[in-house]
XYZ file of C-alpha atoms in Angstrom:
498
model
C -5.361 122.403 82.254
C -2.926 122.979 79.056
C -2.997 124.352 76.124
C -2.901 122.129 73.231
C 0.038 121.098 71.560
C 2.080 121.696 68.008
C 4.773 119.655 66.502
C 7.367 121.392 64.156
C 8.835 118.466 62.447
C 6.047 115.116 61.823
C 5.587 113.191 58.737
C 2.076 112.032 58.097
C 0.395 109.453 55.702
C 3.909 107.751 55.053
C 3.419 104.704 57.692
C 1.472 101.612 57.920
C 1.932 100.086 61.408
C 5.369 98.854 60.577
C 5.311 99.749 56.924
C 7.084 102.745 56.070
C 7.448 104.830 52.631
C 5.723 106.366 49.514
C 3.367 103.750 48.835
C 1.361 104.403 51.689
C 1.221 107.838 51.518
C -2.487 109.145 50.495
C -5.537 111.556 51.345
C -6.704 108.631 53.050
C -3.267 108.108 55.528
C -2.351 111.910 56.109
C -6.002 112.472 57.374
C -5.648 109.605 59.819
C -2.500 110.707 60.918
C -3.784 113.756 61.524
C -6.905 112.314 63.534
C -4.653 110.416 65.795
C -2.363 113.764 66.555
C -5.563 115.387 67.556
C -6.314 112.528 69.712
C -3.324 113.229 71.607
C -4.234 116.859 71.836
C -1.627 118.139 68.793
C -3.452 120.450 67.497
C -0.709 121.610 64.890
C 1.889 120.064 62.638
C 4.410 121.699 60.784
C 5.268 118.363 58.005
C 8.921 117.418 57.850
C 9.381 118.092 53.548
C 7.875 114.281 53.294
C 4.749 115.360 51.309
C 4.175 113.925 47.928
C 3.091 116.278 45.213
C 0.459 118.987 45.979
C -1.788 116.899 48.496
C -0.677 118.432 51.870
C -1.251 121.559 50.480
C -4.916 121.018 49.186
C -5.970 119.075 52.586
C -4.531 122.209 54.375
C -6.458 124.690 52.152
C -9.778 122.269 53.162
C -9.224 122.375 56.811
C -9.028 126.261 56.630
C -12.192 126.134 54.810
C -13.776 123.540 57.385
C -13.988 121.066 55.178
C -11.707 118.800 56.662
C -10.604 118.193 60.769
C -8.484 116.813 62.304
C -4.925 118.118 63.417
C -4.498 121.591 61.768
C -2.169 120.945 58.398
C 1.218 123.014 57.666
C 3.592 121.898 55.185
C 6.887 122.309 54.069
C 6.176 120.384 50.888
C 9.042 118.405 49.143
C 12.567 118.954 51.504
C 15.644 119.799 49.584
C 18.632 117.244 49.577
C 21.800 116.953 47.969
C 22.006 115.074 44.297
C 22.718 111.620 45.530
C 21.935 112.259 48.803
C 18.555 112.436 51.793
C 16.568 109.394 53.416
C 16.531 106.745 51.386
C 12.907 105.484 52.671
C 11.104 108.753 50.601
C 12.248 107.677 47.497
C 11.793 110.420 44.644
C 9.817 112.979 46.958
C 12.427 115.372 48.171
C 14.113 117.442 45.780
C 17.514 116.511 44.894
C 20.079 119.579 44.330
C 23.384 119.719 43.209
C 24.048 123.876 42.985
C 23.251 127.132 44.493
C 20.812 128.072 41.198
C 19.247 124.922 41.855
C 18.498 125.747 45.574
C 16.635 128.720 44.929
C 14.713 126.995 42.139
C 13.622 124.746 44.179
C 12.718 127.573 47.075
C 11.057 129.202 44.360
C 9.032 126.711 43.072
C 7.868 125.751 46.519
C 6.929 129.343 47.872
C 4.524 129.550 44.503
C 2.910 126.668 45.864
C 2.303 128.503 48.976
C 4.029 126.090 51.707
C 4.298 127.254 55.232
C 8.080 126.418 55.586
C 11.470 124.951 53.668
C 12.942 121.891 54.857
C 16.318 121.259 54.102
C 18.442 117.659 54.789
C 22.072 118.082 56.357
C 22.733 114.644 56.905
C 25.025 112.251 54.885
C 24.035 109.340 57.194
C 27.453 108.705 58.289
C 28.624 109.051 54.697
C 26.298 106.937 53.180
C 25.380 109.632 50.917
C 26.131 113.019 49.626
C 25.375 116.073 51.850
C 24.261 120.001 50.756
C 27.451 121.961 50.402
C 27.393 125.306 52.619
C 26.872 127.366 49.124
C 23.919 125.281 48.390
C 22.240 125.739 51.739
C 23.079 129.144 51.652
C 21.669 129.847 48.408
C 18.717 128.495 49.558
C 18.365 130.014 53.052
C 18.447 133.183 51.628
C 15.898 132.954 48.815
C 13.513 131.308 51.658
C 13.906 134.719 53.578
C 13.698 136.763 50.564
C 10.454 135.078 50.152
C 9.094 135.567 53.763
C 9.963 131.997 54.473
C 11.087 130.278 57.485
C 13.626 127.464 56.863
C 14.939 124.429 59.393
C 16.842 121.623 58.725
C 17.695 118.371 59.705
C 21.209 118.096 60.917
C 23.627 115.757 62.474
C 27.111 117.155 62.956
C 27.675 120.239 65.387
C 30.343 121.312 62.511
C 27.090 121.709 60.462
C 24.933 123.213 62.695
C 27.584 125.999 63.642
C 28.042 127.054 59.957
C 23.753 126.847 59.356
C 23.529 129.359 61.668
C 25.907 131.437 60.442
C 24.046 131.301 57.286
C 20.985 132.167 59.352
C 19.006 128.929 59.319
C 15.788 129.516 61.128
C 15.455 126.440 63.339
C 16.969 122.665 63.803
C 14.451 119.764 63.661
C 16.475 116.996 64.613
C 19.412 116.559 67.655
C 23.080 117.214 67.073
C 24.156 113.575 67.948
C 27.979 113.189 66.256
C 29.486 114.866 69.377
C 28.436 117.471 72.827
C 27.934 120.714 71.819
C 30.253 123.520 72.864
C 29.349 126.894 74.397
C 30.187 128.495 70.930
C 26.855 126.876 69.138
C 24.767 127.796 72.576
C 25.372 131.122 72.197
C 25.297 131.746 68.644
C 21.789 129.893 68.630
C 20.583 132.265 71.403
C 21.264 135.372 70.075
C 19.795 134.756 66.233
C 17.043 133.002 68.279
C 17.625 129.739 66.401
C 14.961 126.983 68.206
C 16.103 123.604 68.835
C 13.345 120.531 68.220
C 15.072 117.593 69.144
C 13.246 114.622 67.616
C 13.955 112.421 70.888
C 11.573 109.998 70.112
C 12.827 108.958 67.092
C 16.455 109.145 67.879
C 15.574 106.362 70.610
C 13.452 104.607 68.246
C 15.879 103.084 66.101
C 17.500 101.087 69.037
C 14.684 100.884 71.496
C 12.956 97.984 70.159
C 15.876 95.867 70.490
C 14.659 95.228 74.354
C 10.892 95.650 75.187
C 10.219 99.188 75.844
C 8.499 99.539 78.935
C 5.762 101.427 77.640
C 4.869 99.586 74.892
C 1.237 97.882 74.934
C 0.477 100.871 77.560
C -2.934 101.768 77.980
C -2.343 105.357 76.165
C -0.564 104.103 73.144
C -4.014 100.981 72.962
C -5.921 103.837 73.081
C -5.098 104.651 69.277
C -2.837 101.547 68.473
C -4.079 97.944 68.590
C -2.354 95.669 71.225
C -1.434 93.424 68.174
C 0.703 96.246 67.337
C 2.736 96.169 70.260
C 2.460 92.400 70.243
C 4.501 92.628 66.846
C 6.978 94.759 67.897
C 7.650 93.060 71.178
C 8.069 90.020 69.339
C 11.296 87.873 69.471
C 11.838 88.210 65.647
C 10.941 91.801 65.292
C 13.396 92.410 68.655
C 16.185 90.639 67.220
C 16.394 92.456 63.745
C 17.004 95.576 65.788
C 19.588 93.794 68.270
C 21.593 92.100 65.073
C 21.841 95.870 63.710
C 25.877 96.484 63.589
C 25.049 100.523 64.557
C 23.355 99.046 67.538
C 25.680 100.417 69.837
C 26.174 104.044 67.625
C 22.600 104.661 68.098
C 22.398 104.873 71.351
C 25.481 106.743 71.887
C 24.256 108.978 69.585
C 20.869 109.208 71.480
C 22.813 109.833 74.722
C 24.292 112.593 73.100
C 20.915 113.724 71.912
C 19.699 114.151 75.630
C 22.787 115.296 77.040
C 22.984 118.534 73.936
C 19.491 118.933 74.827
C 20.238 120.010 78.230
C 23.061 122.026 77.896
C 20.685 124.191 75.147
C 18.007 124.537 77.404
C 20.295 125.455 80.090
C 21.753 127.622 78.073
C 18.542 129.662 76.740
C 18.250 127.990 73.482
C 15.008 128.419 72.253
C 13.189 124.687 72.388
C 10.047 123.274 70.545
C 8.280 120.247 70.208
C 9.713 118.300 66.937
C 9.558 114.818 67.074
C 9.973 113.377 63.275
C 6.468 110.947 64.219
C 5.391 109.158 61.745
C 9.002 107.948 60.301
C 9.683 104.146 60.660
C 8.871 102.450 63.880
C 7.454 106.073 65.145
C 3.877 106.169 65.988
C 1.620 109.942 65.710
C 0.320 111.610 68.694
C 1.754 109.128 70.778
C 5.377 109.352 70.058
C 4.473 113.157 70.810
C 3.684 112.076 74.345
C 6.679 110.282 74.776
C 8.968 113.051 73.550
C 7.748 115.319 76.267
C 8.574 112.425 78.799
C 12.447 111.952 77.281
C 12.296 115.969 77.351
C 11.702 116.016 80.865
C 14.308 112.553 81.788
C 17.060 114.572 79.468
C 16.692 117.273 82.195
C 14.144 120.294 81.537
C 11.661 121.720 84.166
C 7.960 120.514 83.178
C 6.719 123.920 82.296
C 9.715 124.478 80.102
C 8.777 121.752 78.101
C 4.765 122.516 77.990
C 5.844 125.886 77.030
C 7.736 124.523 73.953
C 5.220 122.103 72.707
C 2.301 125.230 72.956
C 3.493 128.695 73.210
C 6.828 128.678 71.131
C 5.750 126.471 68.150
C 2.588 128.088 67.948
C 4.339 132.037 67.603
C 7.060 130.502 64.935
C 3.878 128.923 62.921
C 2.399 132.578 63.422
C -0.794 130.922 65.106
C -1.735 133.781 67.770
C -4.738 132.269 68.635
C -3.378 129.354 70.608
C -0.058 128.468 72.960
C -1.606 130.173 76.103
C -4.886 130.088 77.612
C -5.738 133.236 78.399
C -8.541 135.880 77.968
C -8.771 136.878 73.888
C -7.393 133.278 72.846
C -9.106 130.274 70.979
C -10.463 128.199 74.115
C -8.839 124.703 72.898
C -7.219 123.136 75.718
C -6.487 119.919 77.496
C -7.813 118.633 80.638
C -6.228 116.390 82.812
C -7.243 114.753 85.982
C -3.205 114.643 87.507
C -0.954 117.947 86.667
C 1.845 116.937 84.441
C 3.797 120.008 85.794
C 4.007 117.636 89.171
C 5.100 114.525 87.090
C 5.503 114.346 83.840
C 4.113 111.152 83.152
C 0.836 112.497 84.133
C 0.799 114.086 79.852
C -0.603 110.352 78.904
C -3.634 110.721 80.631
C -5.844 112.997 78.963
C -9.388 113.269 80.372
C -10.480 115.967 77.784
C -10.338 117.741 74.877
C -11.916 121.412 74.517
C -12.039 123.017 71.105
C -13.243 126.302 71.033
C -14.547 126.179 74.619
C -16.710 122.424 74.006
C -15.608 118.944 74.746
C -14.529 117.402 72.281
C -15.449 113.468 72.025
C -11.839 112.153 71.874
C -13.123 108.652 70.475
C -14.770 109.266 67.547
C -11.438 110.800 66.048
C -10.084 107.652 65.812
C -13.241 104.880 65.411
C -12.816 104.606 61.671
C -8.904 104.726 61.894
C -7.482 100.955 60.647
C -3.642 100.131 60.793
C -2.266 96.947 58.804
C 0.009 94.704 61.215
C 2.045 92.043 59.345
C 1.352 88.264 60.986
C 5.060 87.130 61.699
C 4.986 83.828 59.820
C 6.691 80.272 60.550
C 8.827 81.028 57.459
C 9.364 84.302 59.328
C 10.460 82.554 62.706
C 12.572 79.717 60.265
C 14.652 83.075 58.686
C 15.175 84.574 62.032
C 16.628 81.383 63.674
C 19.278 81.149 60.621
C 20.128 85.063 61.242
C 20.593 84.422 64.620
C 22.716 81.133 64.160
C 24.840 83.526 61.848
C 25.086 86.375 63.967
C 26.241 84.402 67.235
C 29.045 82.814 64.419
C 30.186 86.315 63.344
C 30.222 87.082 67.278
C 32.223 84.338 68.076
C 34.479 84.726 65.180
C 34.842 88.363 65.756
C 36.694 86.843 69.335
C 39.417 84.825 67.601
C 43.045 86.388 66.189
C 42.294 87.907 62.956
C 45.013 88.523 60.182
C 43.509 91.550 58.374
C 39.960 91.259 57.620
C 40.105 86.836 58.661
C 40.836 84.377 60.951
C 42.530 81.131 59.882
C 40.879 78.627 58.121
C 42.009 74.915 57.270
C 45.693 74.931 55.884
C 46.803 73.895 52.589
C 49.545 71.669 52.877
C 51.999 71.126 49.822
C 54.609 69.277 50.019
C 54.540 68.683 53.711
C 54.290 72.691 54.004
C 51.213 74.231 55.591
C 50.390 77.914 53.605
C 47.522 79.812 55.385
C 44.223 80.203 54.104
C 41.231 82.538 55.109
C 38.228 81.347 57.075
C 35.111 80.164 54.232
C 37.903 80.637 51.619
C 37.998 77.165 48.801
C 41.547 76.341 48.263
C 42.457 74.127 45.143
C 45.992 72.476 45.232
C 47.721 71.713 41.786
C 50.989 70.220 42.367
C 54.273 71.335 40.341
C 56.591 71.972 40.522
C 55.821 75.085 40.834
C 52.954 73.665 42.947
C 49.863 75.855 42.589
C 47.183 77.263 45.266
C 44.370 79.194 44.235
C 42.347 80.213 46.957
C 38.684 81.482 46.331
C 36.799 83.533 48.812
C 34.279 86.834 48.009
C 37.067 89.613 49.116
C 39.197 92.276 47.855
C 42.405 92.081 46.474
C 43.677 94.731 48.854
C 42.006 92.612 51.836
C 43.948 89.515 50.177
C 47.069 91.185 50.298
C 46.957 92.498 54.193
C 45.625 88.827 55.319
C 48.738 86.880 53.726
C 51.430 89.654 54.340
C 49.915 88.938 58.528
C 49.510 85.022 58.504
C 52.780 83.776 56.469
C 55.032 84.641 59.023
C 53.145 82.699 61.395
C 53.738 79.697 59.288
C 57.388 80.567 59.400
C 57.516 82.537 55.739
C 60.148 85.019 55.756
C 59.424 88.158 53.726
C 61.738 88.626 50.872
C 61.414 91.154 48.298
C 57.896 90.857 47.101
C 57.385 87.212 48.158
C 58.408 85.036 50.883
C 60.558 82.308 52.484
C 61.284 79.337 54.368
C 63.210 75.769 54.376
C 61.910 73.062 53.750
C 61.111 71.134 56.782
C 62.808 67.740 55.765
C 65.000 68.552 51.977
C 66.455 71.682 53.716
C 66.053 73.607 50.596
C 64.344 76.781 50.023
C 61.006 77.218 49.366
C 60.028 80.527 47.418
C 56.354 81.804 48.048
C 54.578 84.124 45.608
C 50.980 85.463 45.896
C 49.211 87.000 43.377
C 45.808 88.839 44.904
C 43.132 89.576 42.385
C 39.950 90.225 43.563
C 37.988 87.583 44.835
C 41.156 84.976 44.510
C 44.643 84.725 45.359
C 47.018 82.550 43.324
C 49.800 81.344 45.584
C 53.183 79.911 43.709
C 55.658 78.204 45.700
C 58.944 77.092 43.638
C 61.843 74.827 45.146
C 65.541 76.260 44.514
């Protein structure tokens, strides 16, 4: 037996199958999403500042009043994000901030609206976007806790996360993945009790599809999601879009780092929870909650570390004192399982029951009404993936050969029996002079211009001189003078005879 399970950081109603974003997100999608954690015995969610307008909130106050089942609803409404900045898949649903007045605005206007928690975004996506200053995210950590409010935040950098909890940030619901943490975060996170959900699952899934997971199409995950699912995703065109990703092999550094942080933290005494991010793209409810606890385990906790942080501890930081143990006094909801998962891991997928309030639940009708859209990959689909890959392996191949700047060689232009270089793809047209003319067309910078030619005259025997360049003619004698002119998107080259 366990107890049953929370998660402090999920996003339901936003997904589709593979479709991710506002325009799925309804009464209709939340409920199934929280159907399907139930399913997987998560009894709780805490959502990840992804809900849109006031719905989380009313489906929460109609599951207090029975009206409504499913996984027990807590929201942290609209997350707060720098002006400019957040996940660009949510569109206009956080709350965009650009001062410390408009932090606690926005904390204000939240707590009226009665949400469980603030979420707050600490992420430029490798400077993509803009990030909350520290005054901002002070501002509004300290109207949340004025207001009786916990407050977590997504974070990347362990630069971030140091100064967060110096501010007094509550808890972190995502890895620190830019670097390993150092003893000085450990300890400052154990003493102000700062808990750690590491979002494992989704970390991985942003690279894992690029090779066939090996538990994809499982019998746990067909349980809830249709084999045509994982047929789609194991696909050759959906498993090369993730391989011809150029952060390919960022992401699962990063995710490394992710389980290697992890372990130091809980070594450490860092308080851990359950947090997986489910329901963002490629992520998959209840089930991707079953696989965290698996990569929770592989990144190096004891079994009953990690039970205890996807029951006990999320449940007493959502307040819930009903649940996270079973004991004698406590709600009798609980999970029964045929092999211990305290003796391997692994043994979390296969749930043989589901008590709630001391009766079996039946597991199956949860989900018998639940539909998921799966796109058919097309011909047209298979036709576009074949060019991508035709242009990726020339990219790789190209990326092998002696670039000057930012290209490789192209064809010469020969004036005058003198070869000048050109850029690979560049369109060189040849006016002769005197002066004799090139202009040489490619989509580049002016800057990028300037470093290729100032790198591949001189290995057409140009001499630099001043601001131009070089170089006898090979049969007159005479000097040839070479003069480029970058603009962007075109160079003009001049070459005069003295």
């Amino acid at each position: 037996l366990t107890p049953v399970f929370f998660n402090l950081q999920a996003q339901p109603g936003l997904s589709n199958g593979p479709s991710y974003g506002p325009k799925n997100y309804g009464r209709e999608s939340v409920i199934a999403d929280l159907d399907r954690y139930a399913y997987y015995g998560i009894v709780g969610v805490l959502t990840g500042g992804t809900d849109d307008g006031d719905l989380a909130m009313q489906i929460r106050d109609e599951q207090r009043q029975g009206k409504v089942n499913g996984a027990r609803l807590y929201t942290s409404g609209r997350g707060i994000v720098a002006r400019g900045g957040g996940p660009a898949g949510l569109g206009n649903i956080p709350i965009s901030v650009a001062t410390a007045g408009d932090a606690r605005k926005a904390v204000s206007e939240l707590a009226e609206k009665k949400v469980d928690a603030i979420k707050l975004w600490i992420d430029d996506d490798n400077g993509k976007g803009a990030k909350l200053k520290s005054d901002v995210y002070g501002a509004a950590i300290d109207e949340a806790h004025k207001r009786n409010l916990k407050i977590v935040a997504e974070v990347f950098e362990l630069a971030d996360a140091k100064d967060l909890v110096k501010a007094g940030i509550d808890g972190f619901v995502s890895s620190i993945r830019d670097r390993d943490v150092d003893d000085q975060l450990v300890s400052a996170m154990k003493e102000k009790n700062v808990f750690l959900a590491p979002a494992l699952s989704t970390a991985e899934a942003k690279f894992e599809y690029a090779d066939k997971p090996s538990w994809l199409g499982e019998q746990t995950m067909r349980e809830v999601y249709p084999a045509q699912l994982s047929a789609y995703l194991a696909d050759p065109v959906t498993m090369n879009k993730f391989k011809r990703n150029p952060e390919l092999g960022a992401l699962r550094q990063q995710y490394a780092t992710a389980m290697k942080n992890l372990k130091k933290m809980a070594d450490g005494g860092v308080r851990i929870v359950l947090g997986t991010n489910s329901g963002s793209p490629d992520t998959y409810p209840g089930y991707f909650e079953v696989r965290e606890m698996i990569s929770m385990v592989e990144a190096g906790m004891q079994p009953m570390d990690v039970i205890k942080a996807a029951s006990s501890v999320p449940a007493a930081f959502l307040g819930d004192n009903d649940h996270g143990v079973i004991a004698v006094g406590k709600v009798a909801d609980f999970l029964a399982m045929p092999n211990s998962p305290l003796d391997k891991m692994t043994n979390i997928k296969d749930v043989g029951s589901l008590y709630l309030k001391g009766a079996e639940v039946e597991r199956s009708s949860m989900i018998q009404n639940i539909t998921i859209n799966v796109p058919k990959i097309t011909e047209r689909d298979r036709a576009a993936d074949a060019l991508a890959e035709a242009e990726a392996a020339r990219i790789a191949a190209e990326a092998k050969l002696k670039h000057y700047g930012k290209f490789v060689l192209g064809p010469a232009a020969t004036v005058r029996s003198m070869a000048v270089p050109t850029p690979k793809g560049s369109k060189a047209d040849i006016k002769a002079g005197p002066p004799d003319r090139i202009t040489v067309a490619m989509r580049a910078s002016a800057a990028d211009l300037r470093e290729f030619y100032s790198k591949a005259l001189p290995a057409y025997k140009w001499s630099a001189a001043g601001n131009c360049w070089q170089r006898q003619h090979p049969a007159s004698n005479k000097a040839e003078t070479l003069c480029v002119e970058p603009a962007n998107n075109s160079a003009v080259i001049q070459i005069t005879e003295k």
